Amino acid sequence: MTLSPARLDRFARHIVLPEVGGAGQVRLAESRVAVIGLGGIGSPALQYLAASGIGRLALVDDDVVDVSNLQRQTIFTARDVGYGKAVSARRWLANFDDSLSVDVSDARISAENAGSLIAGADLVIDGTDNFATRLAVSDACVAAGIPLLSAAVGRFQGQVGAWAGHLPEQACYRCFVGDAFDAEDCDTCADDGMLGAMAGWVGTFAALQAVKVLLAGVSTLGEPGWGRLHILDGLEPGMRTIRIAKDPVCKTCASAA
């Protein structure tokens, strides 16, 4: 692939970065990212994925836009209330950059359909809000050999982890949370509240990590950081990183690798 003069102009600030360069920008244009969940995390993440020039996007969300979403889900406007999030997000993308290739699904992702919904992706970003869905997505990524960025946020704290359980010695998301959460039993932001800007920080940080993952081996932006969980604190503010080891008896990735 070669970039047209218009695309070279659009991404000139990327291309002049030695850590990205022309080869890196071409890699982004050729990449396909599946974004699962277009809420507080997926919304700002998607904006910066598109702005980065990632050429192909798959959007998965079965929810509709509610007025309470607008406090943190920056991709939507009051006109989108009552409409599906996936379709509304595609409309935003078409207005932002009509050169992007976008597939949408308003199906609820589950263990049964996760594999088909992420098929063909170079990277999956999961911003969903319950453990059952997150584990279904993680299991599908391991089975398909696709790396995963899993992000979560609540109140004033967030986390972003990079997982590649299909690789030897690398942990998957299930290695981190275990099997006890295979149910939709976690707290929601409706119960606990959330600072809107906190969701923005986590989502844009996930987008930054996505670019790093996609450019691994092409640029000098840095290593993907598999098995590293970044914990973001909006009150301090600050960030710390911990390393998650591969669980040798994990039912998802112990034998897959």
Coordinates of N, CA and C in Angstrom, one line a residue:
M1 N 0.8 -1.2 0.0 CA 0.0 0.0 0.0 C 0.9 1.2 0.0
T2 N 0.4 2.2 -0.8 CA 1.1 3.5 -0.7 C 0.0 4.6 -0.3
L3 N 0.4 5.6 0.4 CA -0.5 6.6 0.8 C -0.6 7.7 -0.2
S4 N -1.8 8.2 -0.5 CA -2.0 9.3 -1.4 C -1.5 10.6 -0.9
P5 N -1.3 11.6 -1.7 CA -0.9 12.9 -1.2 C -1.8 13.4 -0.2
A6 N -3.1 13.2 -0.3 CA -4.0 13.7 0.7 C -3.8 13.0 2.0
R7 N -3.6 11.7 2.0 CA -3.3 11.0 3.2 C -2.0 11.4 3.8
L8 N -1.0 11.6 3.0 CA 0.3 12.1 3.5 C 0.2 13.4 4.3
D9 N -0.7 14.3 3.7 CA -0.9 15.6 4.4 C -1.6 15.4 5.7
R10 N -2.6 14.5 5.7 CA -3.5 14.3 6.9 C -2.6 13.8 8.0
F11 N -1.7 12.9 7.7 CA -1.0 12.2 8.8 C 0.5 12.7 8.9
A12 N 0.7 13.9 8.4 CA 2.1 14.4 8.3 C 2.8 14.4 9.7
R13 N 2.0 14.8 10.7 CA 2.5 14.9 12.1 C 2.9 13.5 12.7
H14 N 2.3 12.5 12.2 CA 2.7 11.1 12.5 C 4.0 10.8 11.8
I15 N 4.0 11.0 10.5 CA 5.0 10.5 9.6 C 6.4 11.1 10.0
V16 N 6.4 12.4 10.5 CA 7.7 13.0 10.8 C 8.2 12.5 12.1
L17 N 7.4 11.7 12.9 CA 7.9 11.1 14.1 C 8.8 9.9 13.7
P18 N 10.1 9.9 14.1 CA 10.9 8.8 13.8 C 10.4 7.4 14.3
E19 N 9.6 7.5 15.4 CA 9.1 6.3 16.0 C 7.9 5.7 15.2
V20 N 7.4 6.5 14.2 CA 6.3 6.0 13.4 C 6.7 6.0 11.9
G21 N 7.0 7.1 11.3 CA 7.5 7.2 10.0 C 6.4 6.7 8.9
G22 N 6.8 6.7 7.7 CA 5.9 6.3 6.6 C 5.5 4.9 6.7
A23 N 6.5 4.0 7.0 CA 6.2 2.6 7.1 C 5.2 2.3 8.2
G24 N 5.3 3.0 9.3 CA 4.4 2.8 10.4 C 3.0 3.3 10.0
Q25 N 2.9 4.4 9.3 CA 1.6 5.0 8.9 C 0.9 4.0 7.9
V26 N 1.7 3.4 7.1 CA 1.1 2.4 6.1 C 0.6 1.2 6.9
R27 N 1.4 0.8 7.9 CA 0.9 -0.3 8.7 C -0.4 0.0 9.4
L28 N -0.6 1.2 9.9 CA -1.8 1.6 10.5 C -3.0 1.5 9.5
A29 N -2.7 2.0 8.3 CA -3.7 2.1 7.3 C -4.2 0.7 6.9
E30 N -3.3 -0.3 7.0 CA -3.6 -1.6 6.6 C -4.2 -2.5 7.7
S31 N -4.2 -1.9 8.9 CA -4.6 -2.7 10.1 C -6.2 -2.7 10.3
R32 N -6.7 -3.7 10.9 CA -8.1 -3.8 11.2 C -8.2 -4.0 12.7
V33 N -9.0 -3.2 13.4 CA -9.2 -3.2 14.8 C -10.6 -3.4 15.1
A34 N -11.0 -4.4 16.0 CA -12.3 -4.6 16.4 C -12.5 -3.9 17.8
V35 N -13.5 -3.0 17.9 CA -13.8 -2.3 19.1 C -15.1 -2.9 19.7
I36 N -15.0 -3.5 20.8 CA -16.1 -4.2 21.4 C -16.6 -3.3 22.6
G37 N -17.8 -2.7 22.4 CA -18.3 -1.8 23.4 C -18.0 -0.4 23.0
L38 N -19.0 0.5 22.7 CA -18.7 1.8 22.3 C -19.2 2.9 23.3
G39 N -19.0 2.5 24.6 CA -19.4 3.4 25.7 C -18.3 4.3 26.1
G40 N -18.1 4.5 27.4 CA -17.2 5.4 28.0 C -15.8 5.2 27.5
I41 N -15.4 4.0 27.3 CA -14.0 3.7 26.8 C -14.0 3.6 25.3
G42 N -14.9 2.8 24.7 CA -14.8 2.6 23.3 C -15.0 3.9 22.5
S43 N -15.8 4.9 23.1 CA -16.1 6.1 22.3 C -14.9 7.0 22.1
P44 N -14.1 7.4 23.2 CA -12.9 8.2 22.9 C -11.8 7.3 22.3
A45 N -11.8 6.1 22.6 CA -10.7 5.2 21.9 C -11.0 5.2 20.4
L46 N -12.2 5.1 20.0 CA -12.5 5.0 18.6 C -12.1 6.3 17.9
Q47 N -12.3 7.5 18.5 CA -12.0 8.7 17.9 C -10.5 8.8 17.6
Y48 N -9.7 8.4 18.6 CA -8.2 8.4 18.3 C -7.7 7.3 17.5
L49 N -8.4 6.2 17.4 CA -8.0 5.2 16.5 C -8.2 5.7 15.0
A50 N -9.4 6.3 14.8 CA -9.7 6.9 13.5 C -8.7 8.0 13.2
A51 N -8.4 8.9 14.2 CA -7.5 10.0 13.9 C -6.1 9.5 13.6
S52 N -5.7 8.3 14.1 CA -4.4 7.7 13.9 C -4.3 7.2 12.5
G53 N -5.4 7.0 11.8 CA -5.3 6.5 10.5 C -5.4 5.0 10.4
I54 N -6.0 4.3 11.4 CA -6.2 2.9 11.3 C -7.3 2.7 10.3
G55 N -7.0 2.0 9.3 CA -7.8 2.0 8.1 C -9.1 1.2 8.1
R56 N -9.1 0.1 9.0 CA -10.3 -0.7 9.0 C -10.8 -1.0 10.4
L57 N -12.0 -0.7 10.6 CA -12.6 -0.8 12.0 C -13.8 -1.7 12.0
A58 N -14.0 -2.5 13.0 CA -15.2 -3.3 13.2 C -15.8 -2.9 14.6
L59 N -17.0 -2.4 14.6 CA -17.7 -1.9 15.8 C -18.8 -2.8 16.2
V60 N -18.7 -3.2 17.5 CA -19.7 -4.1 18.1 C -20.3 -3.5 19.3
D61 N -21.6 -3.3 19.3 CA -22.3 -2.8 20.5 C -23.8 -3.0 20.2
D62 N -24.5 -3.6 21.2 CA -26.0 -3.9 21.0 C -26.8 -2.8 21.7
D63 N -26.2 -1.8 22.3 CA -26.9 -0.8 23.1 C -27.4 0.3 22.2
V64 N -28.3 1.2 22.8 CA -28.7 2.4 22.1 C -28.2 3.6 23.0
V65 N -28.1 4.7 22.4 CA -27.6 5.9 23.0 C -28.7 6.4 24.0
D66 N -28.3 6.7 25.2 CA -29.2 7.3 26.2 C -28.6 8.7 26.6
V67 N -29.5 9.5 27.0 CA -29.0 10.9 27.3 C -28.0 10.9 28.4
S68 N -28.1 9.9 29.3 CA -27.1 9.9 30.4 C -25.7 9.5 29.9
N69 N -25.6 8.9 28.7 CA -24.3 8.5 28.1 C -23.5 9.8 27.7
L70 N -24.1 10.9 27.4 CA -23.4 12.0 26.8 C -22.4 12.6 27.7
Q71 N -22.5 12.3 29.0 CA -21.6 12.9 30.0 C -20.1 12.4 29.8
R72 N -20.0 11.2 29.1 CA -18.7 10.6 29.0 C -18.4 10.0 27.6
Q73 N -19.5 9.7 26.9 CA -19.4 9.0 25.6 C -19.3 10.0 24.5
T74 N -18.2 10.5 24.2 CA -18.0 11.8 23.5 C -18.2 11.6 22.0
I75 N -18.4 10.4 21.5 CA -18.6 10.3 20.1 C -20.1 10.6 19.7
F76 N -21.0 10.6 20.7 CA -22.4 10.8 20.5 C -22.9 12.2 20.8
T77 N -24.0 12.6 20.2 CA -24.6 13.9 20.4 C -26.1 13.7 20.8
A78 N -26.7 14.8 21.2 CA -28.1 14.7 21.6 C -29.0 14.1 20.4
R79 N -28.6 14.3 19.2 CA -29.3 13.8 18.0 C -29.3 12.2 18.0
D80 N -28.3 11.6 18.6 CA -28.1 10.2 18.6 C -29.0 9.5 19.6
V81 N -29.5 10.2 20.6 CA -30.3 9.5 21.6 C -31.4 8.7 21.0
G82 N -31.5 7.4 21.5 CA -32.5 6.5 21.0 C -32.1 5.7 19.8
Y83 N -31.0 6.0 19.2 CA -30.4 5.2 18.1 C -29.3 4.3 18.6
G84 N -29.1 3.3 17.8 CA -28.0 2.3 18.1 C -26.7 2.9 18.2
K85 N -25.9 2.5 19.1 CA -24.5 3.0 19.3 C -23.6 2.7 18.1
A86 N -23.7 1.5 17.6 CA -22.8 1.1 16.5 C -23.1 1.9 15.3
V87 N -24.4 2.0 14.9 CA -24.7 2.8 13.7 C -24.4 4.3 13.9
S88 N -24.6 4.8 15.1 CA -24.3 6.2 15.4 C -22.8 6.4 15.3
A89 N -22.0 5.5 15.8 CA -20.5 5.6 15.7 C -20.1 5.5 14.3
R90 N -20.7 4.7 13.5 CA -20.3 4.6 12.1 C -20.6 6.0 11.4
R91 N -21.7 6.6 11.7 CA -22.0 7.9 11.1 C -21.0 8.9 11.5
W92 N -20.5 8.9 12.8 CA -19.5 9.9 13.2 C -18.2 9.6 12.4
L93 N -17.9 8.4 12.2 CA -16.7 8.0 11.4 C -16.8 8.5 10.0
A94 N -17.9 8.3 9.4 CA -18.1 8.7 8.0 C -17.9 10.3 7.9
N95 N -18.4 11.0 8.8 CA -18.2 12.4 8.8 C -16.8 12.9 9.1
F96 N -16.1 12.1 9.9 CA -14.7 12.4 10.3 C -13.7 12.0 9.2
D97 N -13.9 10.8 8.6 CA -12.9 10.4 7.6 C -13.6 9.3 6.7
D98 N -14.1 9.7 5.6 CA -14.8 8.8 4.7 C -14.0 7.8 4.0
S99 N -12.6 7.8 4.2 CA -11.8 6.8 3.6 C -11.6 5.6 4.5
L100 N -12.2 5.6 5.7 CA -12.1 4.4 6.6 C -13.1 3.3 6.1
S101 N -12.7 2.1 6.3 CA -13.6 1.0 6.1 C -14.2 0.5 7.4
V102 N -15.5 0.5 7.5 CA -16.1 0.3 8.8 C -17.2 -0.7 8.7
D103 N -17.1 -1.8 9.6 CA -18.2 -2.8 9.7 C -18.8 -2.6 11.1
V104 N -20.2 -2.8 11.1 CA -20.8 -2.6 12.4 C -21.7 -3.8 12.7
S105 N -21.9 -4.1 14.0 CA -22.8 -5.1 14.4 C -23.5 -4.7 15.7
D106 N -24.8 -4.8 15.7 CA -25.6 -4.5 16.9 C -26.0 -5.8 17.7
A107 N -25.3 -6.9 17.4 CA -25.5 -8.1 18.1 C -24.8 -8.0 19.5
R108 N -25.4 -8.7 20.5 CA -24.8 -8.7 21.8 C -23.7 -9.8 21.7
I109 N -22.5 -9.4 22.0 CA -21.4 -10.4 21.9 C -21.5 -11.4 23.0
S110 N -21.2 -12.6 22.7 CA -21.3 -13.7 23.7 C -20.2 -14.8 23.3
A111 N -20.1 -15.8 24.1 CA -19.2 -16.9 23.8 C -19.5 -17.6 22.5
E112 N -20.8 -17.5 22.1 CA -21.2 -18.2 20.9 C -20.9 -17.5 19.7
N113 N -20.9 -16.1 19.7 CA -20.6 -15.4 18.4 C -19.4 -14.6 18.5
A114 N -18.6 -14.5 19.6 CA -17.5 -13.7 19.7 C -16.4 -14.0 18.6
G115 N -16.2 -15.3 18.3 CA -15.2 -15.6 17.3 C -15.5 -15.0 15.9
S116 N -16.8 -15.1 15.5 CA -17.2 -14.5 14.2 C -17.1 -13.0 14.2
L117 N -17.4 -12.4 15.3 CA -17.4 -10.9 15.4 C -16.0 -10.3 15.4
I118 N -15.0 -11.0 15.8 CA -13.6 -10.5 15.8 C -12.8 -11.1 14.7
A119 N -13.4 -11.9 13.9 CA -12.6 -12.6 12.8 C -11.9 -11.6 11.9
G120 N -10.7 -11.8 11.6 CA -10.0 -10.9 10.7 C -9.3 -9.7 11.3
A121 N -9.5 -9.5 12.6 CA -8.9 -8.3 13.3 C -7.5 -8.6 13.6
D122 N -6.7 -7.5 13.5 CA -5.3 -7.6 13.9 C -5.2 -7.3 15.4
L123 N -6.2 -6.7 16.0 CA -6.2 -6.3 17.4 C -7.7 -6.1 17.8
V124 N -8.0 -6.5 19.1 CA -9.3 -6.3 19.6 C -9.1 -5.4 20.8
I125 N -10.0 -4.4 20.9 CA -10.1 -3.5 22.1 C -11.4 -3.8 22.8
D126 N -11.4 -4.2 24.0 CA -12.6 -4.5 24.8 C -12.9 -3.5 25.8
G127 N -14.0 -2.8 25.7 CA -14.4 -1.8 26.7 C -15.7 -2.1 27.3
T128 N -16.1 -3.3 27.3 CA -17.4 -3.7 27.8 C -17.4 -3.6 29.4
D129 N -18.6 -3.8 29.9 CA -18.8 -3.5 31.3 C -19.1 -4.7 32.2
N130 N -18.9 -5.9 31.8 CA -19.2 -7.1 32.7 C -18.2 -8.2 32.4
F131 N -17.9 -9.0 33.4 CA -16.9 -10.0 33.3 C -17.2 -11.1 32.3
A132 N -18.5 -11.5 32.3 CA -18.9 -12.6 31.4 C -18.5 -12.2 29.9
T133 N -18.8 -11.0 29.5 CA -18.5 -10.6 28.2 C -17.0 -10.5 28.0
R134 N -16.3 -9.9 28.9 CA -14.9 -9.7 28.8 C -14.2 -11.1 28.6
L135 N -14.6 -12.0 29.4 CA -14.0 -13.4 29.3 C -14.3 -14.1 28.0
A136 N -15.6 -13.9 27.5 CA -15.9 -14.4 26.2 C -15.1 -13.9 25.1
V137 N -14.8 -12.5 25.2 CA -14.0 -11.9 24.2 C -12.5 -12.4 24.3
S138 N -12.0 -12.5 25.5 CA -10.7 -12.9 25.7 C -10.5 -14.4 25.2
D139 N -11.4 -15.2 25.6 CA -11.3 -16.6 25.1 C -11.3 -16.7 23.6
A140 N -12.2 -15.9 22.9 CA -12.2 -15.9 21.5 C -10.9 -15.4 20.9
C141 N -10.3 -14.4 21.5 CA -9.0 -13.8 21.0 C -7.9 -14.9 21.1
V142 N -7.9 -15.6 22.2 CA -6.9 -16.7 22.4 C -7.1 -17.7 21.3
A143 N -8.3 -18.1 21.1 CA -8.6 -19.2 20.1 C -8.2 -18.7 18.7
A144 N -8.4 -17.4 18.4 CA -8.1 -16.9 17.1 C -6.7 -16.4 16.9
G145 N -5.9 -16.4 18.0 CA -4.6 -15.9 17.9 C -4.5 -14.4 17.7
I146 N -5.5 -13.6 18.3 CA -5.5 -12.2 18.1 C -5.2 -11.5 19.4
P147 N -4.3 -10.5 19.5 CA -4.0 -9.8 20.7 C -5.2 -9.0 21.2
L148 N -5.2 -8.7 22.5 CA -6.4 -8.1 23.1 C -5.9 -7.0 24.0
L149 N -6.5 -5.8 23.9 CA -6.4 -4.7 24.9 C -7.7 -4.7 25.6
S150 N -7.7 -4.9 26.9 CA -8.9 -4.9 27.7 C -8.8 -3.7 28.7
A151 N -9.8 -2.8 28.6 CA -9.8 -1.6 29.4 C -11.1 -1.5 30.3
A152 N -11.0 -0.9 31.4 CA -12.1 -0.8 32.3 C -12.0 0.6 33.1
V153 N -13.1 1.1 33.5 CA -13.1 2.4 34.2 C -14.3 2.4 35.2
G154 N -14.1 3.1 36.3 CA -15.2 3.3 37.2 C -14.8 4.4 38.2
R155 N -15.7 5.3 38.5 CA -15.5 6.4 39.4 C -14.2 7.2 39.0
F156 N -13.1 7.1 39.7 CA -11.9 7.9 39.4 C -10.7 7.0 39.0
Q157 N -11.0 5.7 38.7 CA -9.9 4.8 38.4 C -10.1 4.0 37.2
G158 N -9.1 3.7 36.4 CA -9.2 2.8 35.3 C -8.0 1.9 35.1
Q159 N -8.2 1.0 34.2 CA -7.1 0.1 33.9 C -7.1 -0.3 32.5
V160 N -5.9 -0.5 31.9 CA -5.7 -1.0 30.6 C -4.6 -2.1 30.6
G161 N -5.0 -3.3 30.1 CA -4.1 -4.4 30.0 C -3.9 -4.9 28.6
A162 N -2.7 -5.4 28.3 CA -2.4 -5.9 27.0 C -2.2 -7.4 27.1
W163 N -2.9 -8.2 26.4 CA -2.9 -9.7 26.6 C -2.7 -10.4 25.2
A164 N -1.9 -11.4 25.3 CA -1.5 -12.2 24.1 C -1.4 -13.7 24.6
G165 N -2.5 -14.2 25.1 CA -2.4 -15.6 25.7 C -2.2 -16.7 24.7
H166 N -2.3 -16.3 23.4 CA -2.0 -17.3 22.4 C -0.5 -17.5 22.2
L167 N 0.3 -16.7 22.8 CA 1.7 -16.8 22.7 C 2.3 -17.5 23.9
P168 N 3.3 -18.3 23.7 CA 4.0 -19.0 24.8 C 4.4 -18.0 25.9
E169 N 4.2 -18.3 27.1 CA 4.6 -17.5 28.3 C 3.9 -16.2 28.5
Q170 N 2.9 -15.9 27.6 CA 2.1 -14.7 27.8 C 0.7 -15.0 28.4
A171 N 0.3 -14.1 29.3 CA -0.9 -14.3 30.0 C -2.1 -13.8 29.2
C172 N -3.3 -14.4 29.5 CA -4.5 -13.9 28.9 C -5.3 -13.2 30.0
Y173 N -6.4 -12.6 29.6 CA -7.2 -11.8 30.6 C -7.8 -12.8 31.7
R174 N -8.0 -14.0 31.3 CA -8.5 -14.9 32.3 C -7.4 -15.3 33.4
C175 N -6.2 -15.2 33.0 CA -5.1 -15.4 33.9 C -5.2 -14.3 35.0
F176 N -5.6 -13.1 34.6 CA -5.7 -12.0 35.5 C -6.9 -12.1 36.5
V177 N -8.1 -12.4 35.9 CA -9.3 -12.3 36.8 C -9.8 -13.7 37.3
G178 N -9.2 -14.8 36.6 CA -9.7 -16.1 37.0 C -11.0 -16.5 36.5
D179 N -11.6 -17.6 37.0 CA -12.8 -18.1 36.5 C -14.0 -17.7 37.3
A180 N -13.8 -17.1 38.4 CA -14.9 -16.8 39.3 C -15.9 -15.8 38.8
F181 N -15.5 -15.0 37.7 CA -16.3 -13.9 37.3 C -17.0 -14.3 36.0
D182 N -17.3 -15.5 35.7 CA -18.0 -15.9 34.4 C -19.5 -15.6 34.5
A183 N -19.8 -14.5 35.2 CA -21.2 -14.1 35.3 C -21.3 -12.6 35.2
E184 N -22.5 -12.1 34.9 CA -22.7 -10.7 34.7 C -23.0 -10.1 36.1
D185 N -22.0 -10.0 36.9 CA -22.3 -9.7 38.3 C -21.4 -8.5 38.9
C186 N -21.0 -7.7 38.0 CA -20.1 -6.6 38.4 C -20.9 -5.3 38.5
D187 N -20.4 -4.3 39.3 CA -21.0 -3.0 39.5 C -21.0 -2.2 38.2
T188 N -21.9 -1.3 38.1 CA -22.0 -0.5 36.9 C -21.8 1.0 37.3
C189 N -21.5 1.8 36.2 CA -21.3 3.2 36.5 C -22.6 3.9 36.9
A190 N -23.8 3.3 36.6 CA -25.0 3.8 37.0 C -25.2 3.7 38.5
D191 N -24.6 2.7 39.1 CA -24.6 2.5 40.5 C -23.5 3.3 41.3
D192 N -22.3 3.3 40.7 CA -21.2 3.9 41.4 C -20.8 5.3 40.9
G193 N -21.2 5.7 39.7 CA -20.9 7.0 39.2 C -19.5 6.9 38.4
M194 N -19.2 7.9 37.6 CA -18.0 8.0 36.9 C -17.7 9.4 36.5
L195 N -16.5 9.9 36.7 CA -16.0 11.1 36.2 C -15.8 11.0 34.7
G196 N -16.5 11.8 33.9 CA -16.5 11.7 32.4 C -15.1 11.8 31.9
A197 N -14.3 12.7 32.4 CA -12.9 12.8 31.9 C -12.0 11.6 32.2
M198 N -12.4 10.9 33.2 CA -11.7 9.7 33.6 C -11.8 8.6 32.5
A199 N -13.1 8.5 32.0 CA -13.3 7.6 30.8 C -12.5 8.0 29.6
G200 N -12.4 9.3 29.4 CA -11.6 9.8 28.3 C -10.2 9.5 28.4
W201 N -9.6 9.6 29.6 CA -8.2 9.2 29.8 C -8.0 7.8 29.5
V202 N -8.8 6.9 30.0 CA -8.6 5.5 29.8 C -8.8 5.1 28.3
G203 N -9.8 5.7 27.7 CA -10.0 5.4 26.3 C -8.9 5.8 25.4
T204 N -8.4 7.0 25.6 CA -7.3 7.5 24.8 C -6.0 6.8 25.1
F205 N -5.8 6.4 26.3 CA -4.6 5.6 26.7 C -4.7 4.3 26.0
A206 N -5.9 3.7 25.9 CA -6.1 2.4 25.2 C -5.7 2.6 23.7
A207 N -6.1 3.7 23.1 CA -5.8 4.0 21.7 C -4.3 4.1 21.5
L208 N -3.6 4.8 22.4 CA -2.2 4.9 22.4 C -1.5 3.5 22.4
Q209 N -2.0 2.7 23.3 CA -1.5 1.3 23.4 C -1.8 0.5 22.2
A210 N -2.9 0.8 21.5 CA -3.3 0.1 20.3 C -2.3 0.4 19.2
V211 N -1.9 1.7 19.1 CA -1.0 2.1 18.0 C 0.4 1.4 18.3
K212 N 0.8 1.3 19.6 CA 2.0 0.6 19.9 C 2.0 -0.8 19.5
V213 N 0.9 -1.5 19.8 CA 0.8 -2.9 19.5 C 0.8 -3.1 17.9
L214 N 0.1 -2.3 17.2 CA 0.0 -2.5 15.8 C 1.3 -2.2 15.1
L215 N 2.1 -1.3 15.7 CA 3.4 -0.9 15.0 C 4.6 -1.7 15.5
A216 N 4.3 -2.7 16.4 CA 5.4 -3.6 16.9 C 6.1 -4.3 15.7
G217 N 7.4 -4.2 15.6 CA 8.2 -4.8 14.5 C 8.3 -3.9 13.3
V218 N 7.6 -2.8 13.2 CA 7.7 -1.9 12.1 C 8.4 -0.6 12.5
S219 N 8.0 -0.1 13.7 CA 8.5 1.2 14.2 C 9.3 1.0 15.5
T220 N 9.8 2.0 16.0 CA 10.5 2.0 17.3 C 9.7 2.6 18.4
L221 N 8.4 2.5 18.3 CA 7.5 3.2 19.3 C 7.6 2.4 20.6
G222 N 8.0 1.2 20.6 CA 8.1 0.4 21.9 C 7.5 -0.9 21.8
E223 N 7.7 -1.7 22.8 CA 7.2 -3.1 22.8 C 5.7 -3.0 23.2
P224 N 4.9 -4.0 22.8 CA 3.5 -4.1 23.2 C 3.2 -4.1 24.7
G225 N 4.1 -4.7 25.4 CA 3.9 -4.8 26.8 C 2.9 -5.9 27.2
W226 N 3.0 -7.0 26.7 CA 2.1 -8.1 27.0 C 2.1 -8.5 28.5
G227 N 1.0 -8.7 29.0 CA 0.9 -9.0 30.4 C 1.0 -7.9 31.4
R228 N 1.1 -6.7 30.9 CA 1.3 -5.5 31.8 C -0.1 -4.9 32.0
L229 N -0.5 -4.6 33.2 CA -1.7 -3.9 33.5 C -1.4 -2.6 34.0
H230 N -1.9 -1.5 33.3 CA -1.6 -0.2 33.7 C -2.9 0.3 34.5
I231 N -2.6 0.8 35.7 CA -3.7 1.3 36.6 C -3.6 2.8 36.7
L232 N -4.7 3.4 36.3 CA -4.7 4.9 36.2 C -5.6 5.4 37.3
D233 N -5.0 6.4 38.1 CA -5.7 7.0 39.2 C -6.0 8.4 38.9
G234 N -7.2 8.8 38.8 CA -7.6 10.2 38.5 C -7.6 11.1 39.7
L235 N -7.6 10.6 40.9 CA -7.6 11.4 42.1 C -6.2 11.9 42.5
E236 N -5.2 11.0 42.3 CA -3.8 11.3 42.8 C -3.2 12.5 42.1
P237 N -3.1 12.6 40.8 CA -3.3 11.6 39.8 C -2.0 10.9 39.5
G238 N -2.1 9.7 38.9 CA -0.9 9.0 38.6 C -1.2 7.6 38.0
M239 N -0.2 6.9 37.7 CA -0.3 5.6 37.0 C 0.7 4.6 37.5
R240 N 0.3 3.4 37.8 CA 1.3 2.4 38.1 C 1.1 1.2 37.2
T241 N 2.1 0.4 37.1 CA 2.0 -0.8 36.2 C 2.4 -2.0 36.9
I242 N 1.6 -3.1 36.8 CA 2.0 -4.4 37.4 C 2.0 -5.4 36.3
R243 N 2.8 -6.5 36.5 CA 2.9 -7.6 35.5 C 2.1 -8.8 36.0
I244 N 1.3 -9.3 35.0 CA 0.5 -10.5 35.3 C 1.2 -11.7 34.7
A245 N 1.5 -12.7 35.5 CA 2.1 -13.9 34.9 C 1.1 -14.8 34.3
K246 N 1.5 -15.6 33.4 CA 0.7 -16.6 32.8 C 0.3 -17.7 33.8
D247 N -1.0 -18.0 33.9 CA -1.4 -19.1 34.8 C -1.2 -20.4 34.2
P248 N -0.3 -21.3 34.8 CA 0.0 -22.5 34.1 C -1.2 -23.5 34.0
V249 N -2.3 -23.2 34.7 CA -3.5 -24.1 34.7 C -4.7 -23.3 34.1
C250 N -4.4 -22.2 33.5 CA -5.5 -21.4 32.9 C -6.3 -22.3 31.9
K251 N -7.6 -22.3 32.0 CA -8.4 -23.2 31.1 C -8.5 -22.7 29.7
T252 N -8.1 -21.4 29.5 CA -8.1 -20.8 28.2 C -6.8 -20.9 27.5
C253 N -5.7 -20.4 28.1 CA -4.5 -20.2 27.4 C -3.4 -21.2 27.7
A254 N -3.5 -21.9 28.8 CA -2.4 -22.8 29.2 C -2.1 -23.8 28.1
S255 N -3.1 -24.4 27.4 CA -2.9 -25.3 26.3 C -2.9 -24.7 25.0
A256 N -3.5 -23.5 24.8 CA -3.6 -22.9 23.5 C -2.3 -22.5 23.0
A257 N -1.4 -22.0 23.8 CA -0.1 -21.5 23.4 C 0.8 -22.7 23.0

